[in-house]
JSON list of C-alpha atoms in Angstrom, two decimals:
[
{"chain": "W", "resi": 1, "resn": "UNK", "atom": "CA", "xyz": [0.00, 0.00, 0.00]},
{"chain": "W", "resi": 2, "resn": "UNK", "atom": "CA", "xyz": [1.23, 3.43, -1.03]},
{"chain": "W", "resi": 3, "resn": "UNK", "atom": "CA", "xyz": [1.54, 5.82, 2.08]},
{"chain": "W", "resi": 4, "resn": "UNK", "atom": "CA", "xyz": [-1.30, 8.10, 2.41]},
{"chain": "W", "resi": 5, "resn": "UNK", "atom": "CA", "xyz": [0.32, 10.41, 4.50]},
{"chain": "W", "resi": 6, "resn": "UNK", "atom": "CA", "xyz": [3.68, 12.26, 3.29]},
{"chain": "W", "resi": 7, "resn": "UNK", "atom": "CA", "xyz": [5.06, 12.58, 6.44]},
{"chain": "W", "resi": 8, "resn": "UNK", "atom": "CA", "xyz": [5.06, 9.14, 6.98]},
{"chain": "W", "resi": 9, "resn": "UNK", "atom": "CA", "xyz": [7.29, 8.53, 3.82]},
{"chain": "W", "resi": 10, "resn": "UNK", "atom": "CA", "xyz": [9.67, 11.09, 5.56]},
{"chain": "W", "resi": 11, "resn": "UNK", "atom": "CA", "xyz": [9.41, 8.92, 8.72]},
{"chain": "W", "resi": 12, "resn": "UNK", "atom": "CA", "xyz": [10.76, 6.00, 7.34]},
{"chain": "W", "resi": 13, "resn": "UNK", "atom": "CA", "xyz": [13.44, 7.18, 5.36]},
{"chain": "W", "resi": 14, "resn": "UNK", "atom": "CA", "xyz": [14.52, 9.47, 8.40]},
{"chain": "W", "resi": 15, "resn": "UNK", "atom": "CA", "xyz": [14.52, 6.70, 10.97]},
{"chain": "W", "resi": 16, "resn": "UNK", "atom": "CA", "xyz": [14.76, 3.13, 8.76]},
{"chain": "W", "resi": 17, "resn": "UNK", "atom": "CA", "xyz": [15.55, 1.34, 11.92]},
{"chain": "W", "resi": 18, "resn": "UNK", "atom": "CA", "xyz": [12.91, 2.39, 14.32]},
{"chain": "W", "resi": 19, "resn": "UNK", "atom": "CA", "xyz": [9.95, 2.29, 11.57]},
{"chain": "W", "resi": 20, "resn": "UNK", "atom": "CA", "xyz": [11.45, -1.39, 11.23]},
{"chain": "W", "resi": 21, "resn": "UNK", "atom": "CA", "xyz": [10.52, -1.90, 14.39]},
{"chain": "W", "resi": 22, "resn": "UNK", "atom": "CA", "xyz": [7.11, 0.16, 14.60]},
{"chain": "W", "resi": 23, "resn": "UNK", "atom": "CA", "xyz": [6.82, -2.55, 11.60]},
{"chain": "W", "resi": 24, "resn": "UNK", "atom": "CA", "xyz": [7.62, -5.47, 13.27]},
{"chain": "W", "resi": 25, "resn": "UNK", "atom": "CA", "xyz": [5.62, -4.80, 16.87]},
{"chain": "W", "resi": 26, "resn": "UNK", "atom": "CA", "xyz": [2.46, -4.15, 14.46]},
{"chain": "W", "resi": 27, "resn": "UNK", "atom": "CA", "xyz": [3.01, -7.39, 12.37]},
{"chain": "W", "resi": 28, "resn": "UNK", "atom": "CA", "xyz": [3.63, -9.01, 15.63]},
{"chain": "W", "resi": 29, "resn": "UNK", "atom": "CA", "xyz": [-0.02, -7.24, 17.35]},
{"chain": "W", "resi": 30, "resn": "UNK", "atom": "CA", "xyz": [-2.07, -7.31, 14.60]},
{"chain": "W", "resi": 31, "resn": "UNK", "atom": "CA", "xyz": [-1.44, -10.47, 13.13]},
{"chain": "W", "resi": 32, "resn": "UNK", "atom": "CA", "xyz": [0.29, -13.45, 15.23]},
{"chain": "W", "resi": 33, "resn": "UNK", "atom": "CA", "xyz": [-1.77, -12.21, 19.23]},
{"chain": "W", "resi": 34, "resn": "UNK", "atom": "CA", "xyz": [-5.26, -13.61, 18.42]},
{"chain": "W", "resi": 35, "resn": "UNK", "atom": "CA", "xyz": [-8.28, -15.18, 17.12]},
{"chain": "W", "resi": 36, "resn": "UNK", "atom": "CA", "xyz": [-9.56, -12.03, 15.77]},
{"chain": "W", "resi": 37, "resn": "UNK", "atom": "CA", "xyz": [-10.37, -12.01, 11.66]},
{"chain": "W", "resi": 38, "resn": "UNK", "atom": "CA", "xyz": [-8.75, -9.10, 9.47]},
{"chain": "W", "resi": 39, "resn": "UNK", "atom": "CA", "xyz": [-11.68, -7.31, 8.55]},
{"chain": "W", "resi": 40, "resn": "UNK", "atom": "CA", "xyz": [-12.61, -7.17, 12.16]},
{"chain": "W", "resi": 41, "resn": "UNK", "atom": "CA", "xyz": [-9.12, -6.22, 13.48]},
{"chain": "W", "resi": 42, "resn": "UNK", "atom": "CA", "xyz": [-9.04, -3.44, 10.75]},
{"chain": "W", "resi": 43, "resn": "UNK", "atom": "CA", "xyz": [-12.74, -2.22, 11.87]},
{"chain": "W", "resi": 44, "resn": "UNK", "atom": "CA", "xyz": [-11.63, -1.84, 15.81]},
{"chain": "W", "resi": 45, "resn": "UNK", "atom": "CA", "xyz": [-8.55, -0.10, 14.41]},
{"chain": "W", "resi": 46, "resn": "UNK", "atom": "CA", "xyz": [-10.84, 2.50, 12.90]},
{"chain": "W", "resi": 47, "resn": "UNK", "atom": "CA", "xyz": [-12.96, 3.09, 16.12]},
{"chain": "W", "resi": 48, "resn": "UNK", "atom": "CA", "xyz": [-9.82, 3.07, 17.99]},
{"chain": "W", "resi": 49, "resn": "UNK", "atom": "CA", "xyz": [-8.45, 5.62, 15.90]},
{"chain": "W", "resi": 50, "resn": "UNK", "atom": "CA", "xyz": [-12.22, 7.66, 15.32]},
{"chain": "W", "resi": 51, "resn": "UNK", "atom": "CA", "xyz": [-12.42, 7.51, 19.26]},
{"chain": "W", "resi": 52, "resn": "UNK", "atom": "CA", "xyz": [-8.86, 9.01, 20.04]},
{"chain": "W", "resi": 53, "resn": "UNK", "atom": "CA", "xyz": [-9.21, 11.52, 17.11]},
{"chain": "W", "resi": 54, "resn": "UNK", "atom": "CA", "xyz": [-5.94, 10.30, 15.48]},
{"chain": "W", "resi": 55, "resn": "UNK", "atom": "CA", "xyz": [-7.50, 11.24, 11.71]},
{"chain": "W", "resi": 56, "resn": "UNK", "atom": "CA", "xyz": [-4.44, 10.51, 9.88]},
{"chain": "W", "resi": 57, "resn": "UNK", "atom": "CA", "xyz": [-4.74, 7.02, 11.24]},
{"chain": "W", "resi": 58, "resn": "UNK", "atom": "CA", "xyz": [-8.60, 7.39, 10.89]},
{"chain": "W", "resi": 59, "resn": "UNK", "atom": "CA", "xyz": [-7.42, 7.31, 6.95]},
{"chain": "W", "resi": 60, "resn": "UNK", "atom": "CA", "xyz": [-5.07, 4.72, 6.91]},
{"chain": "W", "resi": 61, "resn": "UNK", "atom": "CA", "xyz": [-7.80, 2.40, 8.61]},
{"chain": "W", "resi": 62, "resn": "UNK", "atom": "CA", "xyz": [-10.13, 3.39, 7.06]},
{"chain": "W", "resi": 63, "resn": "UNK", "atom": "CA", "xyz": [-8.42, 2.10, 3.95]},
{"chain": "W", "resi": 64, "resn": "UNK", "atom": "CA", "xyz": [-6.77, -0.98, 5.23]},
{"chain": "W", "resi": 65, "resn": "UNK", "atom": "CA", "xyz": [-10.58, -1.80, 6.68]},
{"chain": "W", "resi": 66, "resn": "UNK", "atom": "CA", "xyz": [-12.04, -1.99, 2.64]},
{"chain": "W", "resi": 67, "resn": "UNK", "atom": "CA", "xyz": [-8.93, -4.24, 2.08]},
{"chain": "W", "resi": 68, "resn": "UNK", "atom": "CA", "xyz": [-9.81, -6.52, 4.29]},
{"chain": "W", "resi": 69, "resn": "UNK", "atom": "CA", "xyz": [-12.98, -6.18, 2.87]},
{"chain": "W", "resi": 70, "resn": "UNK", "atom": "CA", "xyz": [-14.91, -4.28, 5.24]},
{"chain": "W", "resi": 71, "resn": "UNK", "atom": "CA", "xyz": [-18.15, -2.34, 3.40]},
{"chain": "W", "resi": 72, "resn": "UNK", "atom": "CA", "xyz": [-19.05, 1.08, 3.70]},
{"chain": "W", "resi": 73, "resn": "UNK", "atom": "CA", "xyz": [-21.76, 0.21, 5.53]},
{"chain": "W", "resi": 74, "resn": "UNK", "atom": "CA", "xyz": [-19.50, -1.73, 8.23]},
{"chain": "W", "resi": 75, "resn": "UNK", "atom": "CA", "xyz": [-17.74, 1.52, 8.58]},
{"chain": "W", "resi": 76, "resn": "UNK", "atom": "CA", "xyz": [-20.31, 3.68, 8.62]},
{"chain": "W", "resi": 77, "resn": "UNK", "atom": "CA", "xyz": [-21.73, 1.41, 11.87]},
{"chain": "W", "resi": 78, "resn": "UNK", "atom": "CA", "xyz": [-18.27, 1.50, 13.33]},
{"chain": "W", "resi": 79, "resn": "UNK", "atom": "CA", "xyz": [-18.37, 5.31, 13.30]},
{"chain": "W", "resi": 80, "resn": "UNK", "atom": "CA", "xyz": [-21.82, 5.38, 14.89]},
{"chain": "W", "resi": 81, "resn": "UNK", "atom": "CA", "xyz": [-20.53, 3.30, 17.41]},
{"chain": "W", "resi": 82, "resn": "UNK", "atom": "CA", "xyz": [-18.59, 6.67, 18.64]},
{"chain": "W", "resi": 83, "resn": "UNK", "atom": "CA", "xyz": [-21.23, 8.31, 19.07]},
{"chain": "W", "resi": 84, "resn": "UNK", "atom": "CA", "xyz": [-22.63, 7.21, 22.58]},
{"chain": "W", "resi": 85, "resn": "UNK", "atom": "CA", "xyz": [-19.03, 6.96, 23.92]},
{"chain": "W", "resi": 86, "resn": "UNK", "atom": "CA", "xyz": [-16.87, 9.54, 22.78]},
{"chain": "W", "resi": 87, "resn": "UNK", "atom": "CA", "xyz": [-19.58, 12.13, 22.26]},
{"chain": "W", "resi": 88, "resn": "UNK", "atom": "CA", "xyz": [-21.42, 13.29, 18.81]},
{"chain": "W", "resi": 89, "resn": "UNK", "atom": "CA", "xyz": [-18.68, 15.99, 17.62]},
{"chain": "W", "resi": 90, "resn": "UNK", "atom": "CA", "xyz": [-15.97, 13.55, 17.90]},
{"chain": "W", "resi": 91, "resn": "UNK", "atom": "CA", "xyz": [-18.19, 10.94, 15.72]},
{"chain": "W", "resi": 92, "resn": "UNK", "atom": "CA", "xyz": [-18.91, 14.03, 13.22]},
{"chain": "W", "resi": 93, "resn": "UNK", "atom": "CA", "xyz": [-15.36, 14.64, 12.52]},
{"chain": "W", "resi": 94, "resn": "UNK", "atom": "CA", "xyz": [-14.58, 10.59, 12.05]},
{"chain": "W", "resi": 95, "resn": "UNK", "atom": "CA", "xyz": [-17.73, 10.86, 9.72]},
{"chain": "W", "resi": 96, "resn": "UNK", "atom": "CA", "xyz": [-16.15, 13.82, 8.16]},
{"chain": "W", "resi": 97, "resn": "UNK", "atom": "CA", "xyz": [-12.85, 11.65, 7.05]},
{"chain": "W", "resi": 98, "resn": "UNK", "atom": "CA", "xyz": [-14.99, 8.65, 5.82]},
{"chain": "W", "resi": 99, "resn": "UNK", "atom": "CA", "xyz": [-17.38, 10.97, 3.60]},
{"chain": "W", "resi": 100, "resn": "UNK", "atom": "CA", "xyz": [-14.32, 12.87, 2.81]},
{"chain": "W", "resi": 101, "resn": "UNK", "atom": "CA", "xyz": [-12.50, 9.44, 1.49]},
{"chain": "W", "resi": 102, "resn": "UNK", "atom": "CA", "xyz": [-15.79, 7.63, 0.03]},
{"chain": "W", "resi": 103, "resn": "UNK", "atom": "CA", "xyz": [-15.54, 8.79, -3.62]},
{"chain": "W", "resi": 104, "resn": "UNK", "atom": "CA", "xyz": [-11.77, 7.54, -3.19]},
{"chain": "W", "resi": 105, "resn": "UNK", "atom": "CA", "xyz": [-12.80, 3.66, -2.51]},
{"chain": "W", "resi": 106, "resn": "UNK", "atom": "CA", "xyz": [-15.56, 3.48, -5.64]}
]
């Protein structure tokens, strides 16, 4: 996957060695911990993300999420899900990124 995020591409070629092992500790979390199925993994990513208002990972999960084959309408509950929680301005501005990135996915 192409970086979304420019600054990210300056990360790694800036510090090679410790996005190797940002790399490796996600490779080792996300995929070898648990039980849990991609799509799912990728969907708590985005509330985890929508909830602490880290947009720029909002994005990337966003993305990886329809990867792992996640629909729109997956998403979209997964935002809601914010809502109740982390209060209805924080769930407008997650909604904001997805609606911003939906024409990009079709």
């Amino acid at each position: 996957m192409k970086d979304l995020h420019e600054v990210f591409t300056s990360f790694k070629a800036d510090f090679p060695e410790v996005y190797a092992g940002h790399e490796n500790l996600g490779i080792e979390i996300h995929e070898k911990t648990g039980p849990l199925p991609e799509k799912v993994r990728w969907l708590l990513k985005v509330a985890i993300s929508g909830a602490s208002r880290h947009l720029s990972a909002l994005e990337t999960h966003i993305t990886k999420a329809r990867e792992a084959g996640a629909t729109d309408d997956e998403i979209k509950q997964t935002l809601l899900l914010l809502m109740q929680t982390t209060g209805f301005p924080n769930f407008m501005e997650s909604y904001r990124i997805f609606k911003k990135m939906e024409g990009e996915a079709k």
